[in-house]
């Protein structure tokens, strides 16, 4: 007999920035209790599904999520009670229908997603298989950990680089565990490099250092020295992935680089990236251009997309309709995958499959506001995306995802495969 949903309990907890978020405990008739918690972005795309906030300024400066919690208790729990917990698609469809909007603004994507994740976890537990095995049929692949070792932009209070994320990707390692170690050694070495320079070693929202710099190129120079000093070869062993998150510094038709005191057009920004990829072992550039600069994206992909992964985050917001347009127009060659941008597990998996069917890459991602929930680690292995970003190897909510990947690698034993260079 199939296991059914019996009780659902939601609560308001805190995320890594100390802002409220939604957590759900979901029980089934088989006696399972599964828990899931919702992440939250800071540099959110304008086309993302709606994160419902109370806007009640007497609590948490308006950021409370009591409305999302009561939507779960009062509207979602009765709807799902008695449903077969293994019917993820049916449950997600029922949630979407009950919401009735295109952007999940009625029930809230934070309410819907947290339930959707708890359902997957409960169904996996009832089936007595680990989540990574449950979410996809394989081949299972341990992803390259893209570790964000220098934080800028909105994640560092605009006191450092304009570019939001400078990631190291240990593609030359032979296993996930080895890649993680190389990344940690480089991260700790980078700390020394910064200290020697007299720069701050305080960390940003995603655990990377957030030094004051004089250009957006300077972090690349610092990272290259750290890679070398740690005993690795830039490019062969460890490549670099960037997420400028450029929508955050785009206004009135210009990309405004504060650290460099220059305002660049879309074309000039593309020239800048072309220069950077000539000088540094950059494997991937995410959100190099703004979330509606479709023409610019096409040009960027045509210019450097043969050699560099061009990833749409705010451009695609894990939304099949936007990804479809991107595939048709050759706007990129990869998609960033964030569960809460779209709001259900089913739609997230569809987004990955759509990208993979078009021979695009998919990078599974955390948000800058996280909890200790490590769902994305399992998801990346299950779907064989080959890439994950979960911040620096620092801060509990970041390393929890990497630690989960270590556990999965151990579970897979001799069958485990590390994506390595083939990921890009
Ligand atoms: P966010 O940033 O979670 O603050 O949106 C992550 C990213 O831009 O990739
Ligand atoms: Zn991004």
Coordinates of C-alpha atoms and ligand atoms in Angstrom, one line a residue:
X1 CA 0.0 0.0 0.0
X2 CA 1.3 3.5 -0.9
X3 CA 2.2 5.8 1.9
X4 CA 0.1 8.9 2.2
X5 CA 0.5 12.4 3.7
X6 CA -0.9 12.5 7.2
X7 CA 0.2 15.7 8.9
X8 CA 2.1 18.8 7.9
X9 CA 3.5 21.3 10.3
X10 CA 5.2 24.6 9.2
X11 CA 7.1 27.1 11.3
X12 CA 9.1 30.3 10.9
X13 CA 12.9 29.7 11.5
X14 CA 16.0 31.8 10.7
X15 CA 18.2 31.7 7.6
X16 CA 22.0 32.3 7.6
X17 CA 21.4 36.1 7.5
X18 CA 19.1 36.0 10.5
X19 CA 16.0 36.6 8.4
X20 CA 12.9 34.4 8.8
X21 CA 12.3 31.6 6.4
X22 CA 9.9 28.6 6.2
X23 CA 10.5 25.2 7.6
X24 CA 8.2 22.2 7.2
X25 CA 7.8 18.9 9.0
X26 CA 5.8 16.4 6.9
X27 CA 4.6 13.0 8.2
X28 CA 3.3 10.0 6.3
X29 CA 1.2 7.0 7.0
X30 CA 4.3 4.9 7.0
X31 CA 5.6 6.8 10.0
X32 CA 8.2 8.9 8.3
X33 CA 8.8 12.5 9.3
X34 CA 10.6 14.6 6.8
X35 CA 11.9 18.1 7.2
X36 CA 12.8 20.8 4.7
X37 CA 13.7 24.5 4.8
X38 CA 13.6 27.2 2.2
X39 CA 16.6 29.3 1.1
X40 CA 16.4 33.0 0.2
X41 CA 18.3 35.2 -2.3
X42 CA 19.6 38.8 -1.9
X43 CA 20.4 39.5 -5.5
X44 CA 17.1 38.1 -6.7
X45 CA 16.1 38.2 -10.3
X46 CA 12.9 40.2 -11.1
X47 CA 11.4 37.3 -12.9
X48 CA 11.7 34.8 -10.0
X49 CA 8.6 33.2 -8.3
X50 CA 7.4 35.3 -5.4
X51 CA 8.9 34.9 -1.9
X52 CA 6.0 35.8 0.4
X53 CA 7.0 38.2 3.2
X54 CA 4.6 39.6 5.7
X55 CA 5.6 43.2 5.2
X56 CA 4.5 43.8 8.8
X57 CA 7.1 46.2 10.1
X58 CA 6.4 45.3 13.8
X59 CA 8.2 42.0 13.2
X60 CA 11.7 41.3 11.7
X61 CA 11.6 44.6 9.8
X62 CA 8.7 43.3 7.6
X63 CA 10.6 40.1 6.7
X64 CA 8.4 37.7 8.7
X65 CA 7.0 34.7 6.9
X66 CA 3.9 34.0 9.1
X67 CA 1.6 34.4 6.1
X68 CA 3.5 31.7 4.2
X69 CA 3.4 29.5 7.3
X70 CA -0.4 30.0 7.7
X71 CA -0.9 29.3 4.0
X72 CA 0.7 25.9 4.6
X73 CA -1.3 25.2 7.7
X74 CA -4.7 26.4 6.5
X75 CA -4.6 25.9 2.7
X76 CA -1.9 23.4 1.7
X77 CA -2.2 20.8 4.6
X78 CA -5.9 20.1 4.0
X79 CA -5.3 19.9 0.2
X80 CA -2.5 17.4 0.5
X81 CA -3.8 15.3 3.3
X82 CA -4.3 11.7 2.2
X83 CA -2.4 12.2 -1.1
X84 CA 0.1 9.5 -2.2
X85 CA 3.5 11.0 -1.0
X86 CA 5.3 9.3 -3.9
X87 CA 3.2 11.3 -6.5
X88 CA 5.6 14.3 -6.6
X89 CA 4.3 15.5 -9.9
X90 CA 0.6 15.2 -8.9
X91 CA 1.3 17.0 -5.6
X92 CA 3.3 19.8 -7.3
X93 CA 0.5 20.2 -9.8
X94 CA -2.1 20.4 -7.1
X95 CA 0.0 23.1 -5.4
X96 CA 0.4 25.1 -8.6
X97 CA -3.4 24.9 -9.2
X98 CA -4.3 25.9 -5.7
X99 CA -2.0 28.9 -6.0
X100 CA -3.5 29.9 -9.3
X101 CA -0.9 32.5 -10.4
X102 CA 2.0 32.3 -12.8
X103 CA 4.5 33.4 -10.2
X104 CA 3.2 31.6 -7.1
X105 CA 2.4 34.9 -5.5
X106 CA -0.7 33.7 -3.9
X107 CA 0.5 30.9 -1.6
X108 CA 4.1 32.0 -1.9
X109 CA 7.0 30.1 -3.6
X110 CA 8.6 29.8 -0.1
X111 CA 5.5 28.0 1.1
X112 CA 5.1 25.8 -2.0
X113 CA 8.7 24.9 -2.4
X114 CA 9.3 23.9 1.2
X115 CA 6.4 21.5 1.0
X116 CA 7.6 20.2 -2.3
X117 CA 11.0 19.4 -0.9
X118 CA 9.6 17.8 2.2
X119 CA 7.4 15.6 0.0
X120 CA 10.4 14.4 -2.0
X121 CA 12.4 13.7 1.2
X122 CA 9.4 11.8 2.8
X123 CA 8.8 9.7 -0.3
X124 CA 12.5 8.8 -0.5
X125 CA 12.5 7.8 3.2
X126 CA 9.3 5.7 2.7
X127 CA 11.0 4.0 -0.3
X128 CA 14.0 3.4 1.9
X129 CA 16.4 5.0 -0.6
X130 CA 18.6 8.0 -0.2
X131 CA 17.4 11.3 -1.7
X132 CA 20.1 11.4 -4.3
X133 CA 19.0 8.0 -5.6
X134 CA 15.3 8.8 -5.4
X135 CA 15.4 12.1 -7.3
X136 CA 17.0 10.7 -10.5
X137 CA 17.7 7.5 -12.3
X138 CA 21.4 8.2 -12.8
X139 CA 24.1 8.0 -14.0
X140 CA 24.9 9.6 -10.7
X141 CA 27.7 12.1 -10.9
X142 CA 29.6 13.9 -8.1
X143 CA 29.7 17.6 -9.1
X144 CA 32.6 20.0 -9.3
X145 CA 32.3 22.2 -6.2
X146 CA 32.5 25.8 -7.4
X147 CA 33.6 27.5 -4.3
X148 CA 33.0 31.2 -4.0
X149 CA 36.2 32.4 -2.3
X150 CA 35.8 36.1 -2.9
X151 CA 32.5 37.8 -2.3
X152 CA 31.6 41.2 -3.8
X153 CA 28.5 43.2 -4.8
X154 CA 25.4 42.8 -2.7
X155 CA 26.9 39.9 -0.8
X156 CA 29.7 42.1 0.6
X157 CA 27.7 45.2 1.2
X158 CA 29.1 46.9 -2.0
X159 CA 32.4 47.4 -0.1
X160 CA 34.5 45.1 -2.3
X161 CA 34.4 44.1 -5.9
X162 CA 31.4 44.9 -8.1
X163 CA 31.4 41.3 -9.3
X164 CA 29.5 39.3 -6.8
X165 CA 31.3 35.9 -6.9
X166 CA 34.8 34.6 -7.7
X167 CA 34.7 30.9 -7.6
X168 CA 37.4 28.2 -7.8
X169 CA 36.5 25.0 -9.6
X170 CA 39.0 22.1 -8.9
X171 CA 38.3 20.3 -12.2
X172 CA 41.6 18.4 -12.2
X173 CA 40.9 16.4 -9.1
X174 CA 40.0 12.8 -9.4
X175 CA 37.3 12.6 -6.8
X176 CA 34.9 15.0 -5.1
X177 CA 36.7 14.6 -1.8
X178 CA 40.0 15.6 -3.4
X179 CA 38.4 18.5 -5.2
X180 CA 37.0 19.8 -1.9
X181 CA 40.4 19.4 -0.2
X182 CA 42.2 21.4 -3.0
X183 CA 39.5 24.1 -2.7
X184 CA 39.9 24.3 1.1
X185 CA 43.7 24.5 0.8
X186 CA 43.4 27.3 -1.8
X187 CA 40.9 29.1 0.4
X188 CA 43.1 29.0 3.5
X189 CA 46.1 30.0 1.4
X190 CA 44.1 32.9 0.0
X191 CA 43.5 34.0 3.5
X192 CA 47.3 34.2 4.0
X193 CA 47.7 36.1 0.7
X194 CA 45.1 38.7 1.8
X195 CA 46.6 39.0 5.3
X196 CA 50.1 39.6 3.8
X197 CA 48.6 42.5 1.8
X198 CA 46.9 43.9 4.9
X199 CA 43.5 43.3 3.4
X200 CA 40.5 42.2 5.5
X201 CA 39.8 38.5 5.9
X202 CA 36.2 39.0 7.1
X203 CA 33.7 36.9 5.1
X204 CA 30.6 37.8 3.0
X205 CA 27.2 36.1 2.9
X206 CA 28.6 33.1 1.1
X207 CA 31.7 32.6 3.2
X208 CA 34.2 34.1 0.7
X209 CA 36.6 36.8 1.8
X210 CA 35.3 40.3 1.0
X211 CA 38.4 42.6 0.7
X212 CA 38.3 46.1 -0.6
X213 CA 39.8 46.0 -4.1
X214 CA 40.7 48.6 -6.7
X215 CA 39.3 46.7 -9.7
X216 CA 37.2 43.7 -10.6
X217 CA 40.4 42.0 -11.9
X218 CA 42.3 42.3 -8.7
X219 CA 40.5 39.3 -7.0
X220 CA 41.5 37.2 -10.0
X221 CA 45.2 38.0 -9.5
X222 CA 44.9 37.2 -5.8
X223 CA 43.1 33.9 -6.5
X224 CA 45.8 32.9 -9.0
X225 CA 48.5 33.5 -6.5
X226 CA 46.6 31.5 -3.9
X227 CA 46.2 28.5 -6.3
X228 CA 49.9 28.5 -7.1
X229 CA 51.0 29.0 -3.5
X230 CA 48.8 26.1 -2.5
X231 CA 50.7 24.0 -5.0
X232 CA 48.2 23.7 -7.8
X233 CA 48.3 24.8 -11.4
X234 CA 45.7 27.4 -12.4
X235 CA 43.6 26.1 -15.2
X236 CA 44.7 22.5 -15.3
X237 CA 44.0 21.8 -11.6
X238 CA 41.8 24.6 -10.6
X239 CA 39.8 26.8 -12.9
X240 CA 37.8 30.0 -12.2
X241 CA 34.1 30.6 -12.4
X242 CA 32.6 34.1 -12.2
X243 CA 29.2 35.4 -11.2
X244 CA 29.3 39.2 -11.7
X245 CA 25.5 39.2 -11.0
X246 CA 25.5 42.2 -13.3
X247 CA 21.8 43.0 -13.0
X248 CA 22.7 44.4 -9.6
X249 CA 25.0 47.1 -11.1
X250 CA 23.0 47.8 -14.3
X251 CA 21.0 51.0 -14.3
X252 CA 19.7 53.4 -17.0
X253 CA 21.2 51.2 -19.8
X254 CA 24.7 51.1 -18.4
X255 CA 26.8 48.6 -16.3
X256 CA 28.1 50.8 -13.6
X257 CA 31.4 49.5 -12.1
X258 CA 31.9 51.5 -8.8
X259 CA 35.3 50.2 -8.0
X260 CA 36.6 51.2 -11.4
X261 CA 34.5 54.3 -11.7
X262 CA 33.4 53.4 -15.2
X263 CA 30.0 53.0 -16.9
X264 CA 30.1 50.4 -19.6
X265 CA 27.6 49.7 -22.4
X266 CA 26.6 46.1 -23.1
X267 CA 29.1 45.8 -25.9
X268 CA 31.9 47.2 -23.7
X269 CA 31.0 44.8 -21.0
X270 CA 31.3 41.9 -23.5
X271 CA 34.8 43.3 -24.5
X272 CA 35.7 43.3 -20.9
X273 CA 34.8 39.6 -20.5
X274 CA 36.6 38.7 -23.7
X275 CA 39.7 40.3 -22.3
X276 CA 39.4 38.6 -18.9
X277 CA 39.0 35.1 -20.5
X278 CA 42.1 35.7 -22.5
X279 CA 44.2 36.5 -19.4
X280 CA 42.8 34.1 -16.8
X281 CA 41.7 30.4 -16.8
X282 CA 38.0 31.3 -16.6
X283 CA 35.7 28.3 -17.2
X284 CA 32.4 29.9 -16.6
X285 CA 30.7 33.3 -16.5
X286 CA 27.2 33.6 -14.9
X287 CA 25.0 36.6 -15.3
X288 CA 27.7 38.5 -17.2
X289 CA 24.9 40.7 -18.5
X290 CA 21.6 41.9 -17.2
X291 CA 18.4 39.9 -16.8
X292 CA 16.6 41.4 -19.8
X293 CA 19.6 42.2 -22.0
X294 CA 18.7 39.3 -24.4
X295 CA 20.5 40.8 -27.4
X296 CA 23.7 41.3 -25.3
X297 CA 23.6 37.6 -24.1
X298 CA 23.4 36.4 -27.7
X299 CA 26.4 38.5 -28.6
X300 CA 28.4 37.4 -25.5
X301 CA 27.6 33.7 -26.3
X302 CA 28.6 34.1 -29.9
X303 CA 31.8 35.9 -28.9
X304 CA 33.2 33.6 -26.2
X305 CA 30.6 30.8 -25.7
X306 CA 32.7 28.2 -27.6
X307 CA 35.4 28.2 -25.0
X308 CA 33.6 29.5 -21.9
X309 CA 30.4 28.4 -20.2
X310 CA 27.8 31.2 -20.3
X311 CA 25.3 30.7 -17.5
X312 CA 22.0 32.4 -17.1
X313 CA 20.8 32.8 -13.5
X314 CA 18.6 36.0 -13.3
X315 CA 18.1 35.6 -17.0
X316 CA 16.4 32.3 -16.8
X317 CA 15.3 32.0 -13.1
X318 CA 15.0 28.2 -13.5
X319 CA 11.9 28.9 -15.6
X320 CA 11.2 26.5 -18.5
X321 CA 9.7 29.3 -20.7
X322 CA 12.7 31.6 -20.3
X323 CA 15.1 28.7 -20.8
X324 CA 13.3 27.6 -23.9
X325 CA 13.6 31.1 -25.4
X326 CA 17.3 31.1 -24.4
X327 CA 17.9 27.8 -26.2
X328 CA 16.1 29.0 -29.3
X329 CA 18.0 32.3 -29.4
X330 CA 21.4 30.9 -28.4
X331 CA 21.5 33.3 -25.5
X332 CA 23.7 31.2 -23.3
X333 CA 24.9 27.6 -23.1
X334 CA 24.1 26.8 -19.5
X335 CA 21.5 27.4 -16.8
X336 CA 21.8 28.1 -13.1
X337 CA 19.4 26.0 -11.1
X338 CA 17.8 27.3 -7.9
X339 CA 14.7 25.5 -6.5
X340 CA 13.1 28.6 -5.0
X341 CA 13.3 30.6 -8.2
X342 CA 10.6 28.4 -9.7
X343 CA 9.1 26.9 -6.6
X344 CA 8.6 23.2 -7.0
X345 CA 10.8 20.1 -7.3
X346 CA 9.0 18.9 -10.4
X347 CA 9.6 22.2 -12.3
X348 CA 13.2 22.3 -11.2
X349 CA 13.9 18.8 -12.5
X350 CA 12.1 19.8 -15.8
X351 CA 14.4 22.8 -16.1
X352 CA 17.5 20.7 -15.7
X353 CA 16.2 18.1 -18.2
X354 CA 15.3 20.8 -20.7
X355 CA 18.9 22.2 -20.5
X356 CA 20.5 18.8 -20.8
X357 CA 18.3 17.8 -23.8
X358 CA 19.6 20.9 -25.6
X359 CA 23.2 19.8 -24.7
X360 CA 23.4 22.7 -22.3
X361 CA 25.1 22.5 -18.9
X362 CA 23.3 23.0 -15.6
X363 CA 24.8 24.3 -12.3
X364 CA 22.8 23.6 -9.2
X365 CA 23.0 26.5 -6.7
X366 CA 22.4 27.5 -3.2
X367 CA 21.1 31.0 -2.3
X368 CA 23.0 33.7 -0.4
X369 CA 20.5 33.2 2.5
X370 CA 20.6 29.5 3.4
X371 CA 19.8 27.0 6.1
X372 CA 21.4 23.7 7.0
X373 CA 19.1 21.9 4.5
X374 CA 21.3 20.1 2.0
X375 CA 18.7 19.1 -0.6
X376 CA 20.7 20.7 -3.5
X377 CA 23.6 18.3 -2.9
X378 CA 21.4 15.3 -3.5
X379 CA 19.7 17.0 -6.4
X380 CA 23.0 17.7 -8.2
X381 CA 24.1 14.0 -7.9
X382 CA 20.7 12.7 -8.9
X383 CA 20.5 14.7 -12.1
X384 CA 24.1 14.3 -13.0
X385 CA 24.6 18.1 -13.5
X386 CA 28.3 17.8 -12.8
X387 CA 28.4 21.3 -11.1
X388 CA 27.3 22.8 -7.9
X389 CA 27.9 26.1 -6.2
X390 CA 27.5 26.3 -2.5
X391 CA 29.8 29.1 -1.4
X392 CA 33.2 29.0 0.1
X393 CA 34.3 26.1 2.3
X394 CA 33.3 28.2 5.3
X395 CA 30.1 28.9 7.3
X396 CA 28.0 25.9 8.4
X397 CA 25.2 26.4 6.0
X398 CA 27.6 26.3 3.0
X399 CA 29.8 23.4 4.1
X400 CA 26.7 21.3 5.0
X401 CA 26.1 20.8 1.2
X402 CA 29.7 19.9 0.6
X403 CA 29.7 17.5 3.6
X404 CA 26.6 15.9 2.2
X405 CA 28.4 15.3 -1.1
X406 CA 31.2 13.6 0.8
X407 CA 28.7 11.3 2.4
X408 CA 27.1 10.5 -1.0
X409 CA 30.6 9.8 -2.5
X410 CA 31.2 7.4 0.4
X411 CA 27.8 5.8 -0.2
X412 CA 28.5 5.3 -3.9
X413 CA 31.9 3.8 -3.1
X414 CA 33.7 2.3 -6.1
X415 CA 30.7 3.3 -8.3
X416 CA 31.2 7.0 -7.6
X417 CA 32.3 9.2 -10.5
X418 CA 33.6 12.8 -10.2
X419 CA 32.5 15.1 -13.1
X420 CA 35.9 16.9 -13.3
X421 CA 36.7 18.7 -16.5
X422 CA 33.9 17.1 -18.4
X423 CA 31.5 19.2 -16.3
X424 CA 32.3 22.3 -18.3
Ligands
LIG1 P1 21.4 35.3 -4.4 O1 22.8 35.2 -5.2 O2 21.1 34.0 -3.7 O3 21.6 36.4 -3.5 O4 20.4 35.6 -5.5 C1 23.2 34.0 -5.8 C2 23.5 34.2 -7.2 O5 23.3 35.3 -7.8 O6 23.8 33.3 -7.9
LIG2 ZN1 23.9 34.4 -9.9

